[in-house]
Each structure stands twice: as structure tokens, then as C-alpha cells.
Amino acid sequence: MNHQSRIKRAAVAAALSAACLSLGTVATPASAAVTVTFVQPESYRDLPFSPIDREHVLRDMGEHFAKLEKALPPGQDLKIDVLDFDMAGRLVPNFRATQDLRVLRGGADWPHMKVRYTLSANGQVITSGEDQLSDMAYLDRINRYSDGDTLRYEKRMVDDWFNKKFAANGK
């Protein structure tokens, strides 16, 4: 089994549609893209015990990161390496069922993620660095994600980080 999970969205090279004008054609700029790499996920602090559940969590989180590209200005690319991931709550083995239980207490069990990022446009780096994402008040805040979403606290944490760090860049 490949332990390196990678979800990648390639940027659309150029818009195929162009407006025909008397002086020639005009093309729209390339779309934005977010590329996510989960670096050594087997060493992450807190993911489900089951390999299938771990893969599901990483795939779901990667898809969430990819959706953020809509908030980037056209032509900008964001590369994110997830270096560590600690989900909200603590995982408790459940011997009576097929899935383990995640217990949320609101204490020192908040979600945490360490990321390295590079934002670029036209091959030029705009900004890069490493950040520690966390949401210590994860149970005390309104969450737009449903109770059925097992990553609702982690997604909100990523959204908060992304909006503070990148969304304002192009707006």
C-alpha cells in the first residue's frame, strides 16, 4: 500500500474560449490551482487506526484544500505540503463496532495541522513559509459544516487560515 497520499489538481493551462475581435483574439487568464501533498502521513500524530479510514480522511481533506482554489485570483497557484495532522478530539478503540470512536471534550484536544506552502503566479513565488494551524475553541464556535462531516472542525480551521493568509491577496 502506498503510504504517500497525494491529491493534485493541475491548473488549466489557458482558457480555450476566446473572443474574436477585428484585431485578433483575446484569451482569458489561466485558472488558479491548489496542489496538496501529505508528507509522510504514517507519522501524523492523530489519524484513524484503520488504513481505509486514514485514506478516507486524507482524501477528504485533500479535496477540501482543492476547493479553496476558487478563492485564489486567476493565474495563482498554491502548493501545500501537510507535514503533520492532529484531528479534533481523541480516537478511542471501539471493539464492539467496525469504526473507532472520536471523543471530543473541548480541552487540549483541538485540531492542529502543520503546513508548508508556496503561493506563486506566472512561475514567480509571491510568498512561502510554514504555519501551525490550530483552533483551540473548536467546540465553542459556530460551524458551517454539518454534524455528519467527520472533518468539520479541521475544515473550518483550514478555511480560517486560508482566508487570513491568501483570500485577501487578490480581493
PDB file of C-alpha atoms in Angstrom:
ATOM      1  CA  MET A   1       0.000   0.000   0.000  1.00  0.00           C
ATOM      2  CA  ASN A   2       1.323   3.411  -0.901  1.00  0.00           C
ATOM      3  CA  HIS A   3       1.653   5.447   2.300  1.00  0.00           C
ATOM      4  CA  GLN A   4       2.186   8.709   0.434  1.00  0.00           C
ATOM      5  CA  SER A   5      -1.244  10.095  -0.318  1.00  0.00           C
ATOM      6  CA  ARG A   6      -1.241  12.777  -2.932  1.00  0.00           C
ATOM      7  CA  ILE A   7      -4.098  14.733  -4.274  1.00  0.00           C
ATOM      8  CA  LYS A   8      -3.198  17.065  -7.044  1.00  0.00           C
ATOM      9  CA  ARG A   9      -5.187  19.417  -9.141  1.00  0.00           C
ATOM     10  CA  ALA A  10      -3.422  20.748 -12.178  1.00  0.00           C
ATOM     11  CA  ALA A  11      -4.104  24.295 -13.304  1.00  0.00           C
ATOM     12  CA  VAL A  12      -5.976  24.726 -16.528  1.00  0.00           C
ATOM     13  CA  ALA A  13      -3.256  25.838 -18.985  1.00  0.00           C
ATOM     14  CA  ALA A  14      -5.314  28.504 -20.720  1.00  0.00           C
ATOM     15  CA  ALA A  15      -8.950  29.073 -21.401  1.00  0.00           C
ATOM     16  CA  LEU A  16      -9.872  27.567 -24.772  1.00  0.00           C
ATOM     17  CA  SER A  17     -12.596  30.068 -25.364  1.00  0.00           C
ATOM     18  CA  ALA A  18     -11.515  33.323 -26.952  1.00  0.00           C
ATOM     19  CA  ALA A  19     -13.434  36.264 -28.255  1.00  0.00           C
ATOM     20  CA  CYS A  20     -12.882  37.027 -31.878  1.00  0.00           C
ATOM     21  CA  LEU A  21     -12.303  40.714 -32.419  1.00  0.00           C
ATOM     22  CA  SER A  22     -11.425  42.635 -35.555  1.00  0.00           C
ATOM     23  CA  LEU A  23      -7.819  42.926 -34.304  1.00  0.00           C
ATOM     24  CA  GLY A  24      -7.426  39.291 -33.255  1.00  0.00           C
ATOM     25  CA  THR A  25      -8.392  37.017 -30.380  1.00  0.00           C
ATOM     26  CA  VAL A  26      -8.293  37.618 -26.649  1.00  0.00           C
ATOM     27  CA  ALA A  27      -7.817  34.714 -24.208  1.00  0.00           C
ATOM     28  CA  THR A  28      -8.778  34.709 -20.554  1.00  0.00           C
ATOM     29  CA  PRO A  29      -6.019  34.137 -17.953  1.00  0.00           C
ATOM     30  CA  ALA A  30      -5.265  30.666 -16.589  1.00  0.00           C
ATOM     31  CA  SER A  31      -7.252  29.368 -13.639  1.00  0.00           C
ATOM     32  CA  ALA A  32      -5.889  29.170 -10.131  1.00  0.00           C
ATOM     33  CA  ALA A  33      -4.799  25.799  -8.711  1.00  0.00           C
ATOM     34  CA  VAL A  34      -4.154  24.268  -5.308  1.00  0.00           C
ATOM     35  CA  THR A  35      -1.846  21.251  -5.048  1.00  0.00           C
ATOM     36  CA  VAL A  36      -1.737  19.285  -1.787  1.00  0.00           C
ATOM     37  CA  THR A  37       0.821  16.699  -0.706  1.00  0.00           C
ATOM     38  CA  PHE A  38       0.532  14.716   2.514  1.00  0.00           C
ATOM     39  CA  VAL A  39       4.160  14.259   3.575  1.00  0.00           C
ATOM     40  CA  GLN A  40       4.763  11.002   5.478  1.00  0.00           C
ATOM     41  CA  PRO A  41       1.152  10.614   6.703  1.00  0.00           C
ATOM     42  CA  GLU A  42       2.106   7.439   8.597  1.00  0.00           C
ATOM     43  CA  SER A  43       3.919   9.686  11.097  1.00  0.00           C
ATOM     44  CA  TYR A  44       0.994  12.072  11.704  1.00  0.00           C
ATOM     45  CA  ARG A  45       0.021  12.455  15.332  1.00  0.00           C
ATOM     46  CA  ASP A  46      -3.637  11.592  15.105  1.00  0.00           C
ATOM     47  CA  LEU A  47      -5.416   9.820  12.287  1.00  0.00           C
ATOM     48  CA  PRO A  48      -7.758   6.820  12.409  1.00  0.00           C
ATOM     49  CA  PHE A  49      -6.171   3.426  13.120  1.00  0.00           C
ATOM     50  CA  SER A  50      -7.752   1.673  10.137  1.00  0.00           C
ATOM     51  CA  PRO A  51      -5.832   2.158   6.847  1.00  0.00           C
ATOM     52  CA  ILE A  52      -9.120   2.561   4.969  1.00  0.00           C
ATOM     53  CA  ASP A  53     -10.339   5.237   7.397  1.00  0.00           C
ATOM     54  CA  ARG A  54      -6.943   7.000   7.255  1.00  0.00           C
ATOM     55  CA  GLU A  55      -7.086   7.058   3.453  1.00  0.00           C
ATOM     56  CA  HIS A  56     -10.647   8.421   3.563  1.00  0.00           C
ATOM     57  CA  VAL A  57      -9.628  11.245   5.935  1.00  0.00           C
ATOM     58  CA  LEU A  58      -6.645  12.238   3.780  1.00  0.00           C
ATOM     59  CA  ARG A  59      -8.671  12.097   0.565  1.00  0.00           C
ATOM     60  CA  ASP A  60     -11.485  14.192   2.093  1.00  0.00           C
ATOM     61  CA  MET A  61      -9.017  16.746   3.469  1.00  0.00           C
ATOM     62  CA  GLY A  62      -7.180  16.917   0.136  1.00  0.00           C
ATOM     63  CA  GLU A  63     -10.443  17.509  -1.719  1.00  0.00           C
ATOM     64  CA  HIS A  64     -11.282  20.286   0.717  1.00  0.00           C
ATOM     65  CA  PHE A  65      -7.934  22.002   0.096  1.00  0.00           C
ATOM     66  CA  ALA A  66      -8.515  21.699  -3.660  1.00  0.00           C
ATOM     67  CA  LYS A  67     -11.867  23.501  -3.369  1.00  0.00           C
ATOM     68  CA  LEU A  68     -10.057  26.542  -1.996  1.00  0.00           C
ATOM     69  CA  GLU A  69      -8.631  27.296  -5.427  1.00  0.00           C
ATOM     70  CA  LYS A  70     -11.900  29.081  -6.245  1.00  0.00           C
ATOM     71  CA  ALA A  71     -10.885  31.845  -3.833  1.00  0.00           C
ATOM     72  CA  LEU A  72      -7.483  32.413  -5.452  1.00  0.00           C
ATOM     73  CA  PRO A  73      -7.084  35.031  -8.166  1.00  0.00           C
ATOM     74  CA  PRO A  74      -6.769  33.563 -11.682  1.00  0.00           C
ATOM     75  CA  GLY A  75      -3.224  32.551 -12.520  1.00  0.00           C
ATOM     76  CA  GLN A  76      -2.098  31.995  -8.918  1.00  0.00           C
ATOM     77  CA  ASP A  77      -1.031  28.549  -7.760  1.00  0.00           C
ATOM     78  CA  LEU A  78      -0.810  27.372  -4.165  1.00  0.00           C
ATOM     79  CA  LYS A  79       1.316  24.370  -3.251  1.00  0.00           C
ATOM     80  CA  ILE A  80       0.645  22.957   0.228  1.00  0.00           C
ATOM     81  CA  ASP A  81       2.639  20.243   1.988  1.00  0.00           C
ATOM     82  CA  VAL A  82       0.855  18.884   5.060  1.00  0.00           C
ATOM     83  CA  LEU A  83       3.669  17.998   7.487  1.00  0.00           C
ATOM     84  CA  ASP A  84       1.564  16.961  10.490  1.00  0.00           C
ATOM     85  CA  PHE A  85      -2.125  16.451  11.175  1.00  0.00           C
ATOM     86  CA  ASP A  86      -3.863  16.058  14.529  1.00  0.00           C
ATOM     87  CA  MET A  87      -7.645  15.816  14.291  1.00  0.00           C
ATOM     88  CA  ALA A  88     -10.034  17.284  16.844  1.00  0.00           C
ATOM     89  CA  GLY A  89     -10.711  15.032  19.813  1.00  0.00           C
ATOM     90  CA  ARG A  90      -9.064  11.732  20.630  1.00  0.00           C
ATOM     91  CA  LEU A  91      -9.577   8.370  18.982  1.00  0.00           C
ATOM     92  CA  VAL A  92     -10.775   5.570  21.248  1.00  0.00           C
ATOM     93  CA  PRO A  93     -10.789   1.952  20.023  1.00  0.00           C
ATOM     94  CA  ASN A  94     -14.301   0.546  19.741  1.00  0.00           C
ATOM     95  CA  PHE A  95     -14.170  -3.237  19.999  1.00  0.00           C
ATOM     96  CA  ARG A  96     -17.925  -3.653  19.544  1.00  0.00           C
ATOM     97  CA  ALA A  97     -18.198  -1.899  16.186  1.00  0.00           C
ATOM     98  CA  THR A  98     -16.204  -1.613  12.988  1.00  0.00           C
ATOM     99  CA  GLN A  99     -15.282   2.043  13.476  1.00  0.00           C
ATOM    100  CA  ASP A 100     -13.364   3.574  16.352  1.00  0.00           C
ATOM    101  CA  LEU A 101     -14.888   6.454  18.309  1.00  0.00           C
ATOM    102  CA  ARG A 102     -13.609  10.013  18.225  1.00  0.00           C
ATOM    103  CA  VAL A 103     -14.296  11.669  21.587  1.00  0.00           C
ATOM    104  CA  LEU A 104     -14.456  15.486  21.636  1.00  0.00           C
ATOM    105  CA  ARG A 105     -14.025  17.130  25.020  1.00  0.00           C
ATOM    106  CA  GLY A 106     -13.101  20.711  24.113  1.00  0.00           C
ATOM    107  CA  GLY A 107      -9.965  20.659  26.269  1.00  0.00           C
ATOM    108  CA  ALA A 108      -6.458  20.128  24.947  1.00  0.00           C
ATOM    109  CA  ASP A 109      -7.786  18.055  22.061  1.00  0.00           C
ATOM    110  CA  TRP A 110      -8.243  20.817  19.473  1.00  0.00           C
ATOM    111  CA  PRO A 111      -7.371  20.231  15.798  1.00  0.00           C
ATOM    112  CA  HIS A 112      -3.834  21.032  14.703  1.00  0.00           C
ATOM    113  CA  MET A 113      -2.040  20.959  11.371  1.00  0.00           C
ATOM    114  CA  LYS A 114       1.476  21.931  10.305  1.00  0.00           C
ATOM    115  CA  VAL A 115       1.760  23.071   6.688  1.00  0.00           C
ATOM    116  CA  ARG A 116       4.424  24.361   4.332  1.00  0.00           C
ATOM    117  CA  TYR A 117       3.103  26.490   1.472  1.00  0.00           C
ATOM    118  CA  THR A 118       4.217  28.325  -1.657  1.00  0.00           C
ATOM    119  CA  LEU A 119       1.968  30.796  -3.467  1.00  0.00           C
ATOM    120  CA  SER A 120       3.140  31.653  -6.974  1.00  0.00           C
ATOM    121  CA  ALA A 121       1.950  33.381 -10.113  1.00  0.00           C
ATOM    122  CA  ASN A 122       3.484  33.042 -13.568  1.00  0.00           C
ATOM    123  CA  GLY A 123       6.313  30.948 -12.123  1.00  0.00           C
ATOM    124  CA  GLN A 124       7.281  33.643  -9.605  1.00  0.00           C
ATOM    125  CA  VAL A 125       6.973  32.998  -5.861  1.00  0.00           C
ATOM    126  CA  ILE A 126       4.706  35.536  -4.177  1.00  0.00           C
ATOM    127  CA  THR A 127       5.008  34.153  -0.663  1.00  0.00           C
ATOM    128  CA  SER A 128       6.052  30.952   1.077  1.00  0.00           C
ATOM    129  CA  GLY A 129       6.556  29.634   4.580  1.00  0.00           C
ATOM    130  CA  GLU A 130       5.416  27.213   7.262  1.00  0.00           C
ATOM    131  CA  ASP A 131       2.422  27.663   9.516  1.00  0.00           C
ATOM    132  CA  GLN A 132       0.939  25.905  12.523  1.00  0.00           C
ATOM    133  CA  LEU A 133      -2.845  25.816  12.203  1.00  0.00           C
ATOM    134  CA  SER A 134      -4.965  25.230  15.284  1.00  0.00           C
ATOM    135  CA  ASP A 135      -8.415  26.010  16.666  1.00  0.00           C
ATOM    136  CA  MET A 136      -8.387  25.852  20.451  1.00  0.00           C
ATOM    137  CA  ALA A 137     -12.035  26.940  20.665  1.00  0.00           C
ATOM    138  CA  TYR A 138     -13.231  24.405  18.104  1.00  0.00           C
ATOM    139  CA  LEU A 139     -16.331  23.373  20.108  1.00  0.00           C
ATOM    140  CA  ASP A 140     -17.284  26.928  21.095  1.00  0.00           C
ATOM    141  CA  ARG A 141     -17.649  28.432  17.610  1.00  0.00           C
ATOM    142  CA  ILE A 142     -20.388  28.214  15.019  1.00  0.00           C
ATOM    143  CA  ASN A 143     -19.513  25.766  12.288  1.00  0.00           C
ATOM    144  CA  ARG A 144     -21.000  25.897   8.799  1.00  0.00           C
ATOM    145  CA  TYR A 145     -20.149  22.234   8.170  1.00  0.00           C
ATOM    146  CA  SER A 146     -22.736  19.638   9.129  1.00  0.00           C
ATOM    147  CA  ASP A 147     -22.544  17.375  12.165  1.00  0.00           C
ATOM    148  CA  GLY A 148     -22.242  14.459   9.758  1.00  0.00           C
ATOM    149  CA  ASP A 149     -18.954  15.782   8.366  1.00  0.00           C
ATOM    150  CA  THR A 150     -16.209  13.991  10.303  1.00  0.00           C
ATOM    151  CA  LEU A 151     -13.724  16.755   9.406  1.00  0.00           C
ATOM    152  CA  ARG A 152     -15.956  19.758  10.152  1.00  0.00           C
ATOM    153  CA  TYR A 153     -13.572  21.254  12.727  1.00  0.00           C
ATOM    154  CA  GLU A 154     -10.475  20.671  10.624  1.00  0.00           C
ATOM    155  CA  LYS A 155     -12.101  22.150   7.514  1.00  0.00           C
ATOM    156  CA  ARG A 156     -13.165  25.263   9.395  1.00  0.00           C
ATOM    157  CA  MET A 157      -9.607  25.621  10.752  1.00  0.00           C
ATOM    158  CA  VAL A 158      -8.174  25.343   7.220  1.00  0.00           C
ATOM    159  CA  ASP A 159     -10.761  27.828   5.886  1.00  0.00           C
ATOM    160  CA  ASP A 160      -9.845  30.354   8.598  1.00  0.00           C
ATOM    161  CA  TRP A 161      -6.118  30.018   7.808  1.00  0.00           C
ATOM    162  CA  PHE A 162      -6.649  30.222   4.056  1.00  0.00           C
ATOM    163  CA  ASN A 163      -8.911  33.283   4.277  1.00  0.00           C
ATOM    164  CA  LYS A 164      -6.473  35.174   6.519  1.00  0.00           C
ATOM    165  CA  LYS A 165      -3.414  34.169   4.513  1.00  0.00           C
ATOM    166  CA  PHE A 166      -4.458  34.122   0.859  1.00  0.00           C
ATOM    167  CA  ALA A 167      -8.028  35.111   0.049  1.00  0.00           C
ATOM    168  CA  ALA A 168      -7.365  38.795   0.820  1.00  0.00           C
ATOM    169  CA  ASN A 169      -4.371  38.785  -1.586  1.00  0.00           C
ATOM    170  CA  GLY A 170      -6.471  39.031  -4.680  1.00  0.00           C
ATOM    171  CA  LYS A 171      -9.513  40.846  -3.385  1.00  0.00           C
TER     172      LYS A 171
END
